[in-house]
Coordinates of C-alpha atoms and ligand atoms in Angstrom, one line a residue:
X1306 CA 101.7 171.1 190.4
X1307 CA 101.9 172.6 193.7
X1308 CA 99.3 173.8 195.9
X1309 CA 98.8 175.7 199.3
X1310 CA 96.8 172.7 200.7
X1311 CA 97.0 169.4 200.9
X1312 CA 94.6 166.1 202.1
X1313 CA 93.5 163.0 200.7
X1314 CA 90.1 163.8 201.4
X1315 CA 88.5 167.3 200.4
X1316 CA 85.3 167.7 202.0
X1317 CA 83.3 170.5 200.7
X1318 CA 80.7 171.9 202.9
X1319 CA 80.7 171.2 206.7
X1320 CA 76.6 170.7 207.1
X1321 CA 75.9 167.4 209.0
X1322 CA 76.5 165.2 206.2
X1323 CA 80.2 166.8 205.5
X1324 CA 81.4 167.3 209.8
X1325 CA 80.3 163.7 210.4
X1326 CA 82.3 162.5 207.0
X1327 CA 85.2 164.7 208.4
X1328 CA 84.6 163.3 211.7
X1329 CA 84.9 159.5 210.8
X1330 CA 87.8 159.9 208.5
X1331 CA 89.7 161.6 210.8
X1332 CA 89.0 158.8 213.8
X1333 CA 90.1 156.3 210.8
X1334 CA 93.3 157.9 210.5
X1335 CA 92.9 159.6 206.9
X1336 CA 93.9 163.5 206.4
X1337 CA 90.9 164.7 205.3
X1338 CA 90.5 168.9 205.1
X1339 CA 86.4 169.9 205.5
X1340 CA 86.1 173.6 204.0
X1341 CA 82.9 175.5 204.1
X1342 CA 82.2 178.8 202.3
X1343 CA 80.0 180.0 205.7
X1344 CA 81.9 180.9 209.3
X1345 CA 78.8 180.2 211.1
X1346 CA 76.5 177.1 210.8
X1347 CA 73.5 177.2 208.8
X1348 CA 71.1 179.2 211.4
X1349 CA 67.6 178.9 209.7
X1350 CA 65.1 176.0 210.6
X1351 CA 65.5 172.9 208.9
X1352 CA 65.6 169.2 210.6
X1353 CA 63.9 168.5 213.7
X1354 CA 64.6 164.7 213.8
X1355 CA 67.1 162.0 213.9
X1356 CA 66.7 158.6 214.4
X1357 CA 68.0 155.7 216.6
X1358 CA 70.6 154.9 213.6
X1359 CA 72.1 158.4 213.7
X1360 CA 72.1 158.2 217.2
X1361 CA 74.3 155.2 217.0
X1362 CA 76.8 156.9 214.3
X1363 CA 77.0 160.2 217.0
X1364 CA 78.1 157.7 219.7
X1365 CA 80.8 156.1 217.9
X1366 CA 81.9 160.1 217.5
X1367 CA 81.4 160.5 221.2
X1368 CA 78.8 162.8 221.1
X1369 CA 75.6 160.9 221.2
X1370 CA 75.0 161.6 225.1
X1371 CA 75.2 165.1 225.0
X1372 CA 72.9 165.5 222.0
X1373 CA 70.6 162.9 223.3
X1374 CA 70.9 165.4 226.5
X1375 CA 68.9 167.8 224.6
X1376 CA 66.6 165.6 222.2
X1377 CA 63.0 165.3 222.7
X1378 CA 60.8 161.8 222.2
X1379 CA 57.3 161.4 221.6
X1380 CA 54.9 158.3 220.8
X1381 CA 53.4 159.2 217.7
X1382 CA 53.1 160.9 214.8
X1383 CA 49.5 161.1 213.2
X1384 CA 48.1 162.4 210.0
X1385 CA 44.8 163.7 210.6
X1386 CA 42.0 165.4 209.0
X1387 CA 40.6 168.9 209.3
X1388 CA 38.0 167.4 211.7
X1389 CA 40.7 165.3 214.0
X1390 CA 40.0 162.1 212.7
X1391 CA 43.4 159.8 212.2
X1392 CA 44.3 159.3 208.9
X1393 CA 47.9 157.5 209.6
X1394 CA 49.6 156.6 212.8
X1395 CA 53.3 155.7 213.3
X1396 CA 53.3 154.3 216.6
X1397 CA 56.0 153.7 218.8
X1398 CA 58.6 156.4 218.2
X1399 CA 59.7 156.7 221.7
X1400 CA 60.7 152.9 221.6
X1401 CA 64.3 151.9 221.5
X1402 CA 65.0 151.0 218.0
X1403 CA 67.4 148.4 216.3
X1404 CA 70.6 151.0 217.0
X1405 CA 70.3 151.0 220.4
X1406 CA 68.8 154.2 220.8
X1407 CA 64.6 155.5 220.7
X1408 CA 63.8 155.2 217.6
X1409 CA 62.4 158.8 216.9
X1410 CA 64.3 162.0 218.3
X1411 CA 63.3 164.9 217.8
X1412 CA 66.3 168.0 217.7
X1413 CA 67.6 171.5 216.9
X1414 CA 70.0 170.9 213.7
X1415 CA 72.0 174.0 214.7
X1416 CA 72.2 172.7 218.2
X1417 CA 73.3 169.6 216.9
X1418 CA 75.3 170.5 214.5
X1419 CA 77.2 172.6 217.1
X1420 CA 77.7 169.6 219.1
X1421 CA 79.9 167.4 216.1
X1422 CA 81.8 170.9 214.9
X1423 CA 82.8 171.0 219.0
X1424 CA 83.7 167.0 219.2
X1425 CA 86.4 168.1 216.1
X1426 CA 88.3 169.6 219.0
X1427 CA 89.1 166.7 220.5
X1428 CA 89.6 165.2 217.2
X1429 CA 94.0 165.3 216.5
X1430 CA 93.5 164.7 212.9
X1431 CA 90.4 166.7 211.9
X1432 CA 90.4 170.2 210.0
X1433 CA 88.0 172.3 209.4
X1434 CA 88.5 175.6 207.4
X1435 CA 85.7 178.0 206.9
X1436 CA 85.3 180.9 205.1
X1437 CA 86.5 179.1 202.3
X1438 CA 84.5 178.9 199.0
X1439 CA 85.1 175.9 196.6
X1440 CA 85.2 177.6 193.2
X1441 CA 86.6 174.8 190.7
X1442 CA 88.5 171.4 190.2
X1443 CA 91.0 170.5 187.9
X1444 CA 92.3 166.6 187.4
X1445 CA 95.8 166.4 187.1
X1446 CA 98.3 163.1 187.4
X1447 CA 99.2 163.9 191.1
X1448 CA 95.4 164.3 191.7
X1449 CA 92.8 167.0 191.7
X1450 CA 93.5 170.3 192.3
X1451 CA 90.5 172.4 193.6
X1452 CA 90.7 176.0 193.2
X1453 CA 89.3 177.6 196.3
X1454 CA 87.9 181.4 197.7
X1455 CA 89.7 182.0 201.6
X1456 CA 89.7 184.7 203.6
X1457 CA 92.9 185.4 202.9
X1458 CA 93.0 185.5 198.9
X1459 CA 92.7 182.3 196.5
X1460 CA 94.0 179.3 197.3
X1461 CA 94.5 175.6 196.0
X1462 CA 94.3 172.2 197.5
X1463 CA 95.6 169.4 196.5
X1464 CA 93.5 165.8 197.2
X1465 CA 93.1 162.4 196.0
X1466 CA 89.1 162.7 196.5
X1467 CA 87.2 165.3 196.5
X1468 CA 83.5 164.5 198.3
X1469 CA 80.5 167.5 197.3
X1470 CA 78.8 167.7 200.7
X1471 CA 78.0 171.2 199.4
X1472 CA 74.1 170.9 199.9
X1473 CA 70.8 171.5 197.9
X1474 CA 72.5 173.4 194.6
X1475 CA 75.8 171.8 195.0
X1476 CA 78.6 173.4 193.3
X1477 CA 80.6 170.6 193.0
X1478 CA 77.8 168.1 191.6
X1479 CA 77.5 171.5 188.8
X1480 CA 80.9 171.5 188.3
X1481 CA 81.3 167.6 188.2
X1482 CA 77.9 168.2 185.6
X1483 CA 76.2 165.4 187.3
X1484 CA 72.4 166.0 186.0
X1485 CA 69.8 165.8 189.0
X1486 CA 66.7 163.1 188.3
X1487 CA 63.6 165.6 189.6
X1488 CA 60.6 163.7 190.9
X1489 CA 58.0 165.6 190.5
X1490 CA 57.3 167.1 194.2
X1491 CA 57.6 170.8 194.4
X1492 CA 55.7 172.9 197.5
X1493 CA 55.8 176.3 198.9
X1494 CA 55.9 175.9 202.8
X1495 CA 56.5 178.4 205.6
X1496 CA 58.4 176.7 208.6
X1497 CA 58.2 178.7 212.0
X1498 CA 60.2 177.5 215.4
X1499 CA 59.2 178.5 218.8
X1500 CA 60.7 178.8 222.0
X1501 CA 58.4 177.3 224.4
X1502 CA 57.0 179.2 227.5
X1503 CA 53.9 176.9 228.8
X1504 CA 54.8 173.3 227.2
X1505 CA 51.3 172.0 228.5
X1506 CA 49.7 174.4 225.8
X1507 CA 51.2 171.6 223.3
X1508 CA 50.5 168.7 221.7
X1509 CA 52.5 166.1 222.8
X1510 CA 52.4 164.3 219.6
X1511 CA 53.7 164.9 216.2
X1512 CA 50.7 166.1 213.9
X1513 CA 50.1 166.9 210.0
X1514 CA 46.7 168.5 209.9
X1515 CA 45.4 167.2 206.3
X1516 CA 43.6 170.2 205.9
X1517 CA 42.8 171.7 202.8
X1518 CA 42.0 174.7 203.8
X1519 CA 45.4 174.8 204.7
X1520 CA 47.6 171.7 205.7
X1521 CA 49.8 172.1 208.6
X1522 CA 52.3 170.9 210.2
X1523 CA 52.6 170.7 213.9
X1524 CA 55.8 168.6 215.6
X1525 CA 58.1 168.9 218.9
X1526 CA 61.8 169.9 218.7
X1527 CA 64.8 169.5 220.9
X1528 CA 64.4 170.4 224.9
X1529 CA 62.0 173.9 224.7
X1530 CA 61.4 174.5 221.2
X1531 CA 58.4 173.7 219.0
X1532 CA 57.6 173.7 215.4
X1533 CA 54.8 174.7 213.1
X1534 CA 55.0 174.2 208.7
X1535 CA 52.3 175.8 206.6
X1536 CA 51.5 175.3 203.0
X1537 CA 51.1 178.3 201.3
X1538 CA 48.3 179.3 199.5
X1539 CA 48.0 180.1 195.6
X1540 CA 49.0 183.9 195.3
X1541 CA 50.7 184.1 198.7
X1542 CA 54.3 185.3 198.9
X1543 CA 57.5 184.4 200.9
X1544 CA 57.6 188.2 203.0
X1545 CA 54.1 188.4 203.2
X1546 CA 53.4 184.7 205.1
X1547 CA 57.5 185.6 207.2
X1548 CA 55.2 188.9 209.2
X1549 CA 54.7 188.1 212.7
X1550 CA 51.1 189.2 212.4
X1551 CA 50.5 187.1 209.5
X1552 CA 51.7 184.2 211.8
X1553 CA 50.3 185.4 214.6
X1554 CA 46.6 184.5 212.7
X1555 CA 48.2 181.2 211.5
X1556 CA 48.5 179.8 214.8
X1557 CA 45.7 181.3 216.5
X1558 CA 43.7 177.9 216.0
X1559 CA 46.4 176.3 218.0
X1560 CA 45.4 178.4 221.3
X1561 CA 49.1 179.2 222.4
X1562 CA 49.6 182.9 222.0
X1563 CA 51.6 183.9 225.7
X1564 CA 52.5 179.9 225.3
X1565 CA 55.7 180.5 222.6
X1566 CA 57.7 183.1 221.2
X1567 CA 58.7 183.0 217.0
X1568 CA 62.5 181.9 217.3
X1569 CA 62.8 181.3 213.2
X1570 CA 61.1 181.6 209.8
X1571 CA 61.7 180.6 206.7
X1572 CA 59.5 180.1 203.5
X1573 CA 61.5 176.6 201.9
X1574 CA 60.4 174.9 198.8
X1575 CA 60.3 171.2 199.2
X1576 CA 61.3 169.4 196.3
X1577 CA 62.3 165.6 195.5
X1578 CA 65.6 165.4 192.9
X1579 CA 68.6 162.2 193.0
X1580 CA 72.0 162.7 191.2
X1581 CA 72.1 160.6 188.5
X1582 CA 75.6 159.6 189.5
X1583 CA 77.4 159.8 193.0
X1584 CA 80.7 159.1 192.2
X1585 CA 82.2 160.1 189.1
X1586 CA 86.2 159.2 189.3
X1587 CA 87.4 160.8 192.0
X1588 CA 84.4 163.3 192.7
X1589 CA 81.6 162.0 195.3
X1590 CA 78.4 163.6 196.6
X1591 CA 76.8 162.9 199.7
X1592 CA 73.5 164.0 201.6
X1593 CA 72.0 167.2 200.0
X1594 CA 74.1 167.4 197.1
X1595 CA 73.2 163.6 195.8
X1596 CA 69.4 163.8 197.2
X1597 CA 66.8 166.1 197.7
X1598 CA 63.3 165.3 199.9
X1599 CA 60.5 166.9 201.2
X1600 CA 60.3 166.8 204.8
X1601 CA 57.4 164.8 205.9
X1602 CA 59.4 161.4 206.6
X1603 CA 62.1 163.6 208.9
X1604 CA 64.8 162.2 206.9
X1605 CA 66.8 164.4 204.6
X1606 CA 69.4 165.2 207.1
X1607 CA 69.5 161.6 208.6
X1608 CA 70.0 159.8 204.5
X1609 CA 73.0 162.4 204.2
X1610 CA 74.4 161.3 207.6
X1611 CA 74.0 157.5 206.4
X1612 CA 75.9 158.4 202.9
X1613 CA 78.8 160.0 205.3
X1614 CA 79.0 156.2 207.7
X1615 CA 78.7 154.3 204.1
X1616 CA 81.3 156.4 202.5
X1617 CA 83.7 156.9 205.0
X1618 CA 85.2 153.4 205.8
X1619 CA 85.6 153.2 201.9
X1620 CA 87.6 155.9 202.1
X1621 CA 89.6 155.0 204.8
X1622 CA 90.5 151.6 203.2
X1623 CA 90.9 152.8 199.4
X1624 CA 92.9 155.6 200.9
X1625 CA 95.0 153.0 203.5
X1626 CA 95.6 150.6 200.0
X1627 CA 92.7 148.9 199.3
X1628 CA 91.0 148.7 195.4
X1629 CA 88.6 151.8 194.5
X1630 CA 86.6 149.0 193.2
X1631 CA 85.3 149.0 196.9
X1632 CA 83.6 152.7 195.8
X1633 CA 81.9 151.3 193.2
X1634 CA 79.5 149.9 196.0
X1635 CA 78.5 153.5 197.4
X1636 CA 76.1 154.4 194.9
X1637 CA 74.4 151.0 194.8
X1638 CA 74.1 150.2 198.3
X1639 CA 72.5 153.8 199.3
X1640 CA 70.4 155.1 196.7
X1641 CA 67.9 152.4 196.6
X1642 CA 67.3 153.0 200.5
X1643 CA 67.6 156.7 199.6
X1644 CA 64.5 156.4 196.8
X1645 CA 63.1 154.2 199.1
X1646 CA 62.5 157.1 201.9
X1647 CA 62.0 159.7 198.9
X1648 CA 59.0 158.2 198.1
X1649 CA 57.6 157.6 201.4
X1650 CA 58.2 161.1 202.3
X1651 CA 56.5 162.1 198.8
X1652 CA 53.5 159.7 199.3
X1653 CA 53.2 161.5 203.1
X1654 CA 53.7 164.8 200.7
X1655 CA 50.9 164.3 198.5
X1656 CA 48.9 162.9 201.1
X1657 CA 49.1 166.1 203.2
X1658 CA 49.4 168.5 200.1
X1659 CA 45.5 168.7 198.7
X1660 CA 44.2 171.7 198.4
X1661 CA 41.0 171.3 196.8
X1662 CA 37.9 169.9 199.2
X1663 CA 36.6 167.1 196.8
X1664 CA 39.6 165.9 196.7
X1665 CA 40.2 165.6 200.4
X1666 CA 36.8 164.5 201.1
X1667 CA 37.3 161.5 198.7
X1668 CA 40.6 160.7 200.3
X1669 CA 39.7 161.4 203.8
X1670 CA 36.1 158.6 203.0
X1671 CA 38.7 155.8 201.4
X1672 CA 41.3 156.2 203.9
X1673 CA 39.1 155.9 206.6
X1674 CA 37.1 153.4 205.4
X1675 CA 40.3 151.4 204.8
X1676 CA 41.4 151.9 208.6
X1677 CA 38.3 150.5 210.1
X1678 CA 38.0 147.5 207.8
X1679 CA 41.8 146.8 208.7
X1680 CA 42.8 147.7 205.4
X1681 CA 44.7 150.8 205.1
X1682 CA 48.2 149.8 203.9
X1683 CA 51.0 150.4 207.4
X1684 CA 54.1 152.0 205.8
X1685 CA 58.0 151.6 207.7
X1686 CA 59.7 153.9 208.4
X1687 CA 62.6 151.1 209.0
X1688 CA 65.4 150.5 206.4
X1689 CA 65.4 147.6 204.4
X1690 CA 68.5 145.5 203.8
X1691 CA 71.2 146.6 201.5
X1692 CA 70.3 145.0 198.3
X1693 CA 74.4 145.0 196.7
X1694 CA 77.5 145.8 197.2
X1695 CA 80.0 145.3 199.4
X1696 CA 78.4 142.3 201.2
X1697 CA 79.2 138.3 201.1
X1698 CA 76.0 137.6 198.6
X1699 CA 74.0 134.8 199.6
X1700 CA 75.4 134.3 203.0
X1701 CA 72.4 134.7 206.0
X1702 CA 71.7 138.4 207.1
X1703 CA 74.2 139.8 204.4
X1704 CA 73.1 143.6 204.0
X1705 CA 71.0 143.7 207.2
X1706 CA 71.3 146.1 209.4
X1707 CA 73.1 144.7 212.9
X1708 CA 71.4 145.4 215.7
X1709 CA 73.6 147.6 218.6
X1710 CA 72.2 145.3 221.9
X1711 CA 72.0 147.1 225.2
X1712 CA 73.1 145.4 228.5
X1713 CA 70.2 144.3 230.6
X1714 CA 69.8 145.8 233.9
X1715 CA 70.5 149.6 234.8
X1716 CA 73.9 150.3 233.3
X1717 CA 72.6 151.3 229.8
X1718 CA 76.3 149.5 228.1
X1719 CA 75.6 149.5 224.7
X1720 CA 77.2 146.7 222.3
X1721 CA 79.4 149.1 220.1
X1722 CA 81.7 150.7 222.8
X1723 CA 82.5 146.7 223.4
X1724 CA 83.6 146.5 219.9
X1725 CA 85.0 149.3 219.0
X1726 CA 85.3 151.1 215.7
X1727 CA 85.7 149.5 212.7
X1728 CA 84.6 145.9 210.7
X1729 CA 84.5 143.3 213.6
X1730 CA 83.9 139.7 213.4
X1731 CA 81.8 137.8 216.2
X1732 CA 82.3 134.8 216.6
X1733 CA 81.3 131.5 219.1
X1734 CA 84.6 130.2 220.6
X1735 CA 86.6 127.7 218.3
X1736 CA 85.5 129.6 215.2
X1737 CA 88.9 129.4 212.8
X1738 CA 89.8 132.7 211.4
X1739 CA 93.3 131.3 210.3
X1740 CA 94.5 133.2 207.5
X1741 CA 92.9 136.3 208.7
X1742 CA 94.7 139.5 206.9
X1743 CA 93.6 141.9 209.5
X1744 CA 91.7 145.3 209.1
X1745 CA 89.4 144.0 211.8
X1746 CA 88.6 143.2 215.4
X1747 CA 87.6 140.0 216.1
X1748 CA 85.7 139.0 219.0
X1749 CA 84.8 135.6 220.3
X1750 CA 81.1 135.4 222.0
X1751 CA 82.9 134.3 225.3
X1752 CA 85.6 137.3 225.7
X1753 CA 85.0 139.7 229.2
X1754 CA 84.0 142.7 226.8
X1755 CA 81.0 140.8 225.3
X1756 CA 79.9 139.0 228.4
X1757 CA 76.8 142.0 228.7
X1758 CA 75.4 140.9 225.5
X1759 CA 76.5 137.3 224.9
X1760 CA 73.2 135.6 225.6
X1761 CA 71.8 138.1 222.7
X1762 CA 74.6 137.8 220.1
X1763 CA 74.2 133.8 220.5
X1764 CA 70.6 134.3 220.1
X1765 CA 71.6 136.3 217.3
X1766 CA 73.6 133.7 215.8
X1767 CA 71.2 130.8 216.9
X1768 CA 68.1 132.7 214.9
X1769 CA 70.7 132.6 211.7
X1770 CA 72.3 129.8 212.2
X1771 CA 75.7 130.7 211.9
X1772 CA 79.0 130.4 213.7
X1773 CA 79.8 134.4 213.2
X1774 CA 78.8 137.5 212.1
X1775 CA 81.5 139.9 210.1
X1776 CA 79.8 143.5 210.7
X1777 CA 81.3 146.8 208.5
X1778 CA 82.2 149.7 210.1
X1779 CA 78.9 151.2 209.5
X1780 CA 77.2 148.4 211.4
X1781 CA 75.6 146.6 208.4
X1782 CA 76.4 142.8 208.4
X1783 CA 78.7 141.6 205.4
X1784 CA 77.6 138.1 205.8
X1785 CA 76.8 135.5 208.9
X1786 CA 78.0 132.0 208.3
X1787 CA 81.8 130.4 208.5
X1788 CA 84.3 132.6 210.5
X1789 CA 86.8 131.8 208.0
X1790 CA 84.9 132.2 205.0
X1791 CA 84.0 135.8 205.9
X1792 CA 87.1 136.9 206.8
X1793 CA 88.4 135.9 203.2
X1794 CA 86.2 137.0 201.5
X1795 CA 86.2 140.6 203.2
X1796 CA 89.4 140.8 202.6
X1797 CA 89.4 140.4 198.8
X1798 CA 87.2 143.2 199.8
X1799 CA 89.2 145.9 201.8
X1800 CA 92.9 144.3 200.7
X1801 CA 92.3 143.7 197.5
X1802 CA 94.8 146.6 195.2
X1803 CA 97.0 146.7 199.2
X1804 CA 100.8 146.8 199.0
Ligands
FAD2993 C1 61.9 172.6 206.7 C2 62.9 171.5 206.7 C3 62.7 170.4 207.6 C4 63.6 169.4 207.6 N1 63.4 168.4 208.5 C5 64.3 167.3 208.6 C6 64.2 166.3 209.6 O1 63.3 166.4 210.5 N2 65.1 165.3 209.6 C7 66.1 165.2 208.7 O2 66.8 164.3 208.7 N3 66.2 166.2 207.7 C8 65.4 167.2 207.7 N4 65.5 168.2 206.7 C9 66.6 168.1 205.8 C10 68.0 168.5 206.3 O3 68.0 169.8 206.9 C11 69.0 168.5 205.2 O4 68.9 167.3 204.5 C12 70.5 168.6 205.7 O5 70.7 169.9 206.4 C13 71.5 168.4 204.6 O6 72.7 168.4 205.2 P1 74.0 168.5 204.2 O7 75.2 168.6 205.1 O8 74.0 167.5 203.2 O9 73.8 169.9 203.5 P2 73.8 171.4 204.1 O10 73.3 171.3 205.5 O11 73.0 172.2 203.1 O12 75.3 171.9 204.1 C14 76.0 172.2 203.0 C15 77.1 173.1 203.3 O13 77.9 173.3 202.2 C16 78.4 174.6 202.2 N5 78.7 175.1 200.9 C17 77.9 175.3 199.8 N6 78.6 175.7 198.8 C18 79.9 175.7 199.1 C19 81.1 176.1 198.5 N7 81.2 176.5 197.2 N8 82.3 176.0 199.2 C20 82.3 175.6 200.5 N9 81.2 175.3 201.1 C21 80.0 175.3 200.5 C22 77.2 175.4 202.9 O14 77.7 176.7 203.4 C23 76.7 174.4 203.9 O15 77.3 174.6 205.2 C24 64.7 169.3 206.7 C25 64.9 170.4 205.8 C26 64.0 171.4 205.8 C27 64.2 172.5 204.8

């Protein structure tokens, strides 16, 4: 059948999680087409944080300095009672984290978003297309056929894939009739960004004010903005809590009136949902559209930007040759972390969401208690490793995340511009990667471009014992051990089904 467009990959929806998909597929050399139904980006507020491991995906799409050029860090973020006493404390935000970048960043997602649609400029390969609706798919032998809405009349593409990055109600998990898993967390919240006038009016610290008379939300943004998020109240309603007077009263506690101006509101409710399935044949979901979270953890935005590094290396090989078997691994290697963050941020949720005093009372007594006997349970925001997939099982640091090292000294190098994009193998001189099919660099520990960071890769490989390291593309380790080992057995991985 014919069609008016054509790709391997169609990307719907060009929100963070589809531009940076589009981005990475295009760098890899795969015609991908990203369509969105909008001509403008999504204006109204919604994330105000990365973290270091985003950071690290925008630099290997070049655009990490200039966003970083706007971001704002801060040391904590504390969970307090209505009187001011802590509650919770994540500490060192501001510190560089294992991606080679602070580990907390705090951002304007329009701002940012801006900032990766720009970089597709300078991309040959990449297309975007907006103003164009996805309506419907149909599977035929020469692959799918997507009917689609444009600007210009109705149209059809013609792709081997077609990836729903098509957000929250997702018309392409509905069409795919993928059934969502709900988890129970569903709260009314006004959200209200500020330009800032008189910064020293602030805190300089991310808050949520347990409150029950009415918990709030209180956290920096990018360079001159600020944010405050209010539950709402039984009975209240989504144009009555959006006045300016109304909000005027909400942040009168906070002393700042003259301090900010409203930039944005928006009533949002926060829910917790997972697709029960992310890939079914040839139709994928990714960030929004596969997962759903309330935003106290900050990490909605960033678990959709992880499916799009995961995802898009697959891609690239299944689409360059090798077995789709290698897409198998998407769903199981992210939606573990993904559940993992989901109920962090629900735990902060329902720790935050209580309404009624007793209750608060009670919780505010044991979890104070529990802090000054040493007690209170410390929960991570850090990733743990990748518990299957496509990873050399059993070898040392398989599914880890690799740490990007920085040069010491002034210069700021940072370890992946030294290796490039793609899977790379370190190794200590004399390693034997005979045999080696190729689809990755391979770097001994004493070439020029490692010299920065060769006394902390051979730490690296001291601490594990190992003679390499094979890292993916998305900078998680596929196994540390024999140089030649690895390299076989990633290529059964991203060769396997090649011509
Ligand atoms: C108040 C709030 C605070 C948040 N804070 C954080 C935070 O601090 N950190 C964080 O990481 N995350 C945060 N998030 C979550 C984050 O904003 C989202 O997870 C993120 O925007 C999802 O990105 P996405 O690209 O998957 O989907 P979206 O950004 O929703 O993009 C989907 C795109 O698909 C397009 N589309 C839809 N249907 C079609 C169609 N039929 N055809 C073509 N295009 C279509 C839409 O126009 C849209 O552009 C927050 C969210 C809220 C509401």
């Amino acid at each position: 059948m014919s069609a008016q467009f054509e790709c391997d990959v169609l990307i719907v929806g060009a929100g963070p999680t589809g531009i940076t998909l589009g981005l990475l597929l295009a760098r890899a050399g795969v015609d991908a087409l990203v369509i969105d139904k909008e001509t403008n980006i999504y204006p109204a507020p919604r994330a105000a944080h990365i973290d270091h491991e985003i950071v690290r995906i925008f630099q290997e799409l070049g655009v990490a300095d200039e966003i970083m050029a706007t971001t704002r860090s801060t040391s904590r973020y504390d969970f307090l009672t209505a009187a001011g006493e802590t509650l919770l404390s994540f500490e060192g935000s501001d510190r560089i984290g294992p991606g080679g970048w602070p580990s907390a960043n705090m951002i304007h997602q329009p701002s940012l978003e801006a900032s990766l649609r720009n970089s597709g400029a300078n991309q040959s390969n990449f297309r975007l297309k907006t103003r164009c609706a996805w309506v419907s798919y149909q599977q035929h032998d020469d692959g799918m056929i997507s009917e689609v809405s444009t600007a210009e009349g109705p149209a059809t593409v013609r792709s081997r894939f077609i990836v729903g990055c098509d957000g929250a109600r997702s018309p392409v998990r509905v069409a795919a009739e993928i059934e969502l898993d709900d988890l129970q967390f569903d709260e009314p919240w006004l959200v209200v960004d500020v330009i800032v006038h008189d910064a020293s009016r602030l805190p300089v610290v991310n808050l949520q004010i347990c409150d029950p008379e009415r918990p709030t939300t209180c956290v920096l943004m990018g360079a001159g903005r600020h944010r405050w998020e209010f539950m709402l109240k039984p009975g209240e309603t989504a144009e009555q809590v959006t006045e300016d007077a109304f909000i005027a009263q909400l942040l009168k506690p906070w002393n700042v009136e003259g301090a900010v101006t409203i930039e944005r509101k928006a009533v949002y409710r926060f829910n917790a949902k997972v697709a029960e399935t992310w890939r079914k044949g040839s139709i994928l979901l990714a960030g929004d559209a596969a997962h759903l979270m309330p935003p106290f953890a900050g990490q909605g935005m960033c678990s959709g930007i992880r499916d799009a590094a995961n995802l898009a290396w697959k891609l690239a090989a299944v689409v360059h040759g090798a077995s789709e078997a290698l897409l198998s691994t998407y769903q199981p290697e992210r939606e573990p972390l993904v559940r993992g963050i989901i109920n962090l941020a629900i735990m902060m949720g329902r720790m935050v969401c209580v309404t009624d005093p007793a209750a608060a009372r009670l919780r505010d007594e044991q979890m104070l208690a529990a802090r000054a006997a040493g007690t209170a349970p410390s929960p991570s925001l850090a990733n743990p490793p990748l518990p299957a997939g496509c990873i050399h099982s059993g070898a040392a640091a398989a599914g880890h995340y690799f740490p990007q090292f920085i040069a010491p000294g002034g210069a700021k190098a940072r370890l992946d511009d030294a290796l490039g994009a793609g899977a790379s193998l370190i190794a200590r001189p004399g390693t034997n990667s005979d045999g080696f099919t190729g689809y990755l660099n391979v770097r001994r520990t004493d070439c020029e471009e490692l010299a920065p960071f060769r006394s902390q890769i051979v730490s690296w490989l001291d601490d594990h014992s190992c003679e390499a390291v094979l890292v993916r593309p998305d900078r998680y380790v596929f196994g540390a051990g024999d140089g030649g080992a690895l390299l076989k057995a990633w290529s059964e991985w991203v060769v396997r089904g090649r011509s």
